[in-house]
mmCIF file of C-alpha atoms in Angstrom:
data_model
loop_
_atom_site.group_PDB
_atom_site.id
_atom_site.type_symbol
_atom_site.label_atom_id
_atom_site.label_comp_id
_atom_site.label_asym_id
_atom_site.label_seq_id
_atom_site.Cartn_x
_atom_site.Cartn_y
_atom_site.Cartn_z
ATOM 1 C CA GLN P 1 0.093 0.052 -0.006
ATOM 2 C CA VAL P 2 1.145 3.645 -1.185
ATOM 3 C CA GLN P 3 0.121 6.624 0.181
ATOM 4 C CA LEU P 4 0.881 10.047 -1.710
ATOM 5 C CA VAL P 5 0.314 13.418 0.030
ATOM 6 C CA GLU P 6 0.261 16.574 -1.846
ATOM 7 C CA SER P 7 0.855 20.203 -0.704
ATOM 8 C CA GLY P 8 1.497 23.628 -1.930
ATOM 9 C CA GLY P 9 -1.586 24.527 -3.963
ATOM 10 C CA GLY P 10 -3.333 27.945 -3.519
ATOM 11 C CA LEU P 11 -4.507 31.242 -5.121
ATOM 12 C CA VAL P 12 -1.871 33.607 -6.663
ATOM 13 C CA GLN P 13 -1.986 36.316 -9.191
ATOM 14 C CA PRO P 14 -0.956 36.157 -12.768
ATOM 15 C CA GLY P 15 2.903 36.194 -13.046
ATOM 16 C CA GLY P 16 3.341 34.835 -9.407
ATOM 17 C CA SER P 17 4.732 31.512 -8.387
ATOM 18 C CA LEU P 18 3.503 28.244 -6.425
ATOM 19 C CA SER P 19 5.590 25.217 -5.204
ATOM 20 C CA LEU P 20 3.960 21.818 -5.149
ATOM 21 C CA SER P 21 5.238 18.685 -3.442
ATOM 22 C CA CYS P 22 3.918 15.122 -3.379
ATOM 23 C CA ALA P 23 5.549 12.770 -0.795
ATOM 24 C CA ALA P 24 5.141 9.047 -0.829
ATOM 25 C CA SER P 25 5.064 6.487 1.998
ATOM 26 C CA GLY P 26 4.329 3.052 2.425
ATOM 27 C CA SER P 27 5.466 -0.549 1.695
ATOM 28 C CA PHE P 28 7.270 -0.753 -1.944
ATOM 29 C CA PHE P 29 10.785 -1.898 -3.446
ATOM 30 C CA SER P 30 11.402 1.339 -5.270
ATOM 31 C CA ILE P 31 10.084 4.453 -7.040
ATOM 32 C CA ASN P 32 10.611 4.871 -10.706
ATOM 33 C CA THR P 33 9.251 7.831 -12.703
ATOM 34 C CA MET P 34 7.451 10.596 -10.802
ATOM 35 C CA GLY P 35 5.125 13.072 -12.576
ATOM 36 C CA TRP P 36 2.585 15.673 -12.549
ATOM 37 C CA TYR P 37 -0.857 15.952 -14.238
ATOM 38 C CA ARG P 38 -3.611 18.832 -13.987
ATOM 39 C CA GLN P 39 -7.290 18.813 -14.900
ATOM 40 C CA ALA P 40 -8.917 22.125 -15.255
ATOM 41 C CA PRO P 41 -12.852 22.099 -15.395
ATOM 42 C CA GLY P 42 -14.463 20.739 -18.038
ATOM 43 C CA LYS P 43 -11.081 19.428 -19.607
ATOM 44 C CA GLU P 44 -9.448 16.276 -19.861
ATOM 45 C CA ARG P 45 -6.508 15.347 -17.299
ATOM 46 C CA GLU P 46 -3.291 16.269 -19.066
ATOM 47 C CA TYR P 47 0.286 15.342 -18.539
ATOM 48 C CA VAL P 48 2.476 18.520 -17.245
ATOM 49 C CA ALA P 49 6.030 17.100 -16.535
ATOM 50 C CA GLY P 50 7.834 13.918 -15.396
ATOM 51 C CA ILE P 51 11.133 12.956 -14.074
ATOM 52 C CA THR P 52 12.935 9.732 -14.196
ATOM 53 C CA THR P 53 15.178 8.004 -11.645
ATOM 54 C CA SER P 54 18.059 9.435 -13.487
ATOM 55 C CA GLY P 55 16.824 12.988 -13.243
ATOM 56 C CA SER P 56 15.709 13.246 -16.968
ATOM 57 C CA THR P 57 12.720 15.569 -17.239
ATOM 58 C CA ASN P 58 10.058 16.098 -19.719
ATOM 59 C CA TYR P 59 7.540 18.906 -19.936
ATOM 60 C CA LEU P 60 4.067 19.993 -21.621
ATOM 61 C CA ASP P 61 5.110 22.410 -24.161
ATOM 62 C CA SER P 62 2.937 25.112 -22.527
ATOM 63 C CA VAL P 63 4.861 25.195 -19.353
ATOM 64 C CA LYS P 64 8.337 24.642 -20.618
ATOM 65 C CA GLY P 65 10.619 27.522 -19.156
ATOM 66 C CA ARG P 66 8.125 28.120 -16.607
ATOM 67 C CA PHE P 67 7.706 25.081 -14.518
ATOM 68 C CA THR P 68 10.305 22.829 -13.081
ATOM 69 C CA ILE P 69 10.129 19.277 -11.773
ATOM 70 C CA SER P 70 12.534 17.721 -9.438
ATOM 71 C CA ARG P 71 12.798 15.007 -6.920
ATOM 72 C CA ASP P 72 14.402 13.793 -3.825
ATOM 73 C CA ASN P 73 14.723 10.176 -3.610
ATOM 74 C CA ALA P 74 15.795 10.241 -0.055
ATOM 75 C CA LYS P 75 12.534 11.657 0.909
ATOM 76 C CA ASN P 76 10.344 9.928 -1.810
ATOM 77 C CA THR P 77 9.135 13.316 -2.692
ATOM 78 C CA VAL P 78 8.636 15.059 -6.202
ATOM 79 C CA TYR P 79 8.179 18.687 -6.559
ATOM 80 C CA LEU P 80 6.837 21.103 -9.171
ATOM 81 C CA GLN P 81 8.159 24.788 -8.960
ATOM 82 C CA MET P 82 5.785 26.906 -11.177
ATOM 83 C CA ASN P 83 6.765 30.517 -12.114
ATOM 84 C CA SER P 84 5.275 33.140 -14.493
ATOM 85 C CA LEU P 85 1.814 31.514 -13.780
ATOM 86 C CA LYS P 86 -0.900 32.241 -16.222
ATOM 87 C CA PRO P 87 -4.867 32.224 -15.607
ATOM 88 C CA GLU P 88 -4.975 29.040 -17.927
ATOM 89 C CA ASP P 89 -2.668 27.127 -15.465
ATOM 90 C CA THR P 90 -5.633 26.907 -13.452
ATOM 91 C CA ALA P 91 -6.447 23.266 -12.622
ATOM 92 C CA VAL P 92 -6.439 20.824 -9.982
ATOM 93 C CA TYR P 93 -2.868 19.237 -9.895
ATOM 94 C CA TYR P 94 -2.247 15.633 -9.332
ATOM 95 C CA CYS P 95 0.872 13.638 -8.594
ATOM 96 C CA ARG P 96 1.631 10.302 -10.083
ATOM 97 C CA ILE P 97 4.146 7.861 -9.354
ATOM 98 C CA TRP P 98 5.217 4.500 -10.632
ATOM 99 C CA ILE P 99 6.921 2.020 -8.344
ATOM 100 C CA ARG P 100 7.942 -1.374 -8.231
ATOM 101 C CA GLU P 101 6.204 -3.404 -5.582
ATOM 102 C CA ARG P 102 7.853 -5.776 -3.216
ATOM 103 C CA SER P 103 6.344 -8.530 -5.146
ATOM 104 C CA GLY P 104 8.050 -7.114 -8.358
ATOM 105 C CA ALA P 105 4.894 -5.996 -9.896
ATOM 106 C CA ALA P 106 4.726 -2.661 -11.388
ATOM 107 C CA SER P 107 2.086 -0.233 -10.292
ATOM 108 C CA ASP P 108 1.177 3.441 -10.315
ATOM 109 C CA TYR P 109 -0.453 5.624 -7.907
ATOM 110 C CA TRP P 110 -2.219 9.067 -7.981
ATOM 111 C CA GLY P 111 -1.975 11.556 -5.330
ATOM 112 C CA GLN P 112 -5.272 13.406 -3.990
ATOM 113 C CA GLY P 113 -4.941 16.553 -6.056
ATOM 114 C CA THR P 114 -4.231 20.069 -5.036
ATOM 115 C CA GLN P 115 -6.169 23.240 -6.362
ATOM 116 C CA VAL P 116 -4.011 25.884 -8.079
ATOM 117 C CA THR P 117 -5.809 28.913 -8.904
ATOM 118 C CA VAL P 118 -4.352 31.784 -11.279
ATOM 119 C CA SER P 119 -6.435 34.909 -10.849
ATOM 120 C CA SER P 120 -6.346 38.805 -10.195
#
């Protein structure tokens, strides 16, 4: 069983910054890729950013240069630093991690979501 706890959402003005974090706990063998997704009202959930165990990153085109994903393997935590926020970044943000269970099976887990609202 794996638990993900997200924090860091909130209300920010356009051009502002927010930092999200997602900490994993529980019983598992290892964490592989970690990522962030978001879902705006009336829209499909979309991929925002991902980071592999080696630190390679990938971003949604619309957030490149503004968002930075990072991870702390010792803390089983993934972060998303969001700068130069725009109203269109408003959404519920979810972390997602892929793990190797102690049984050897591969699984993925989602965080509970945290609201990010960009508005003046």
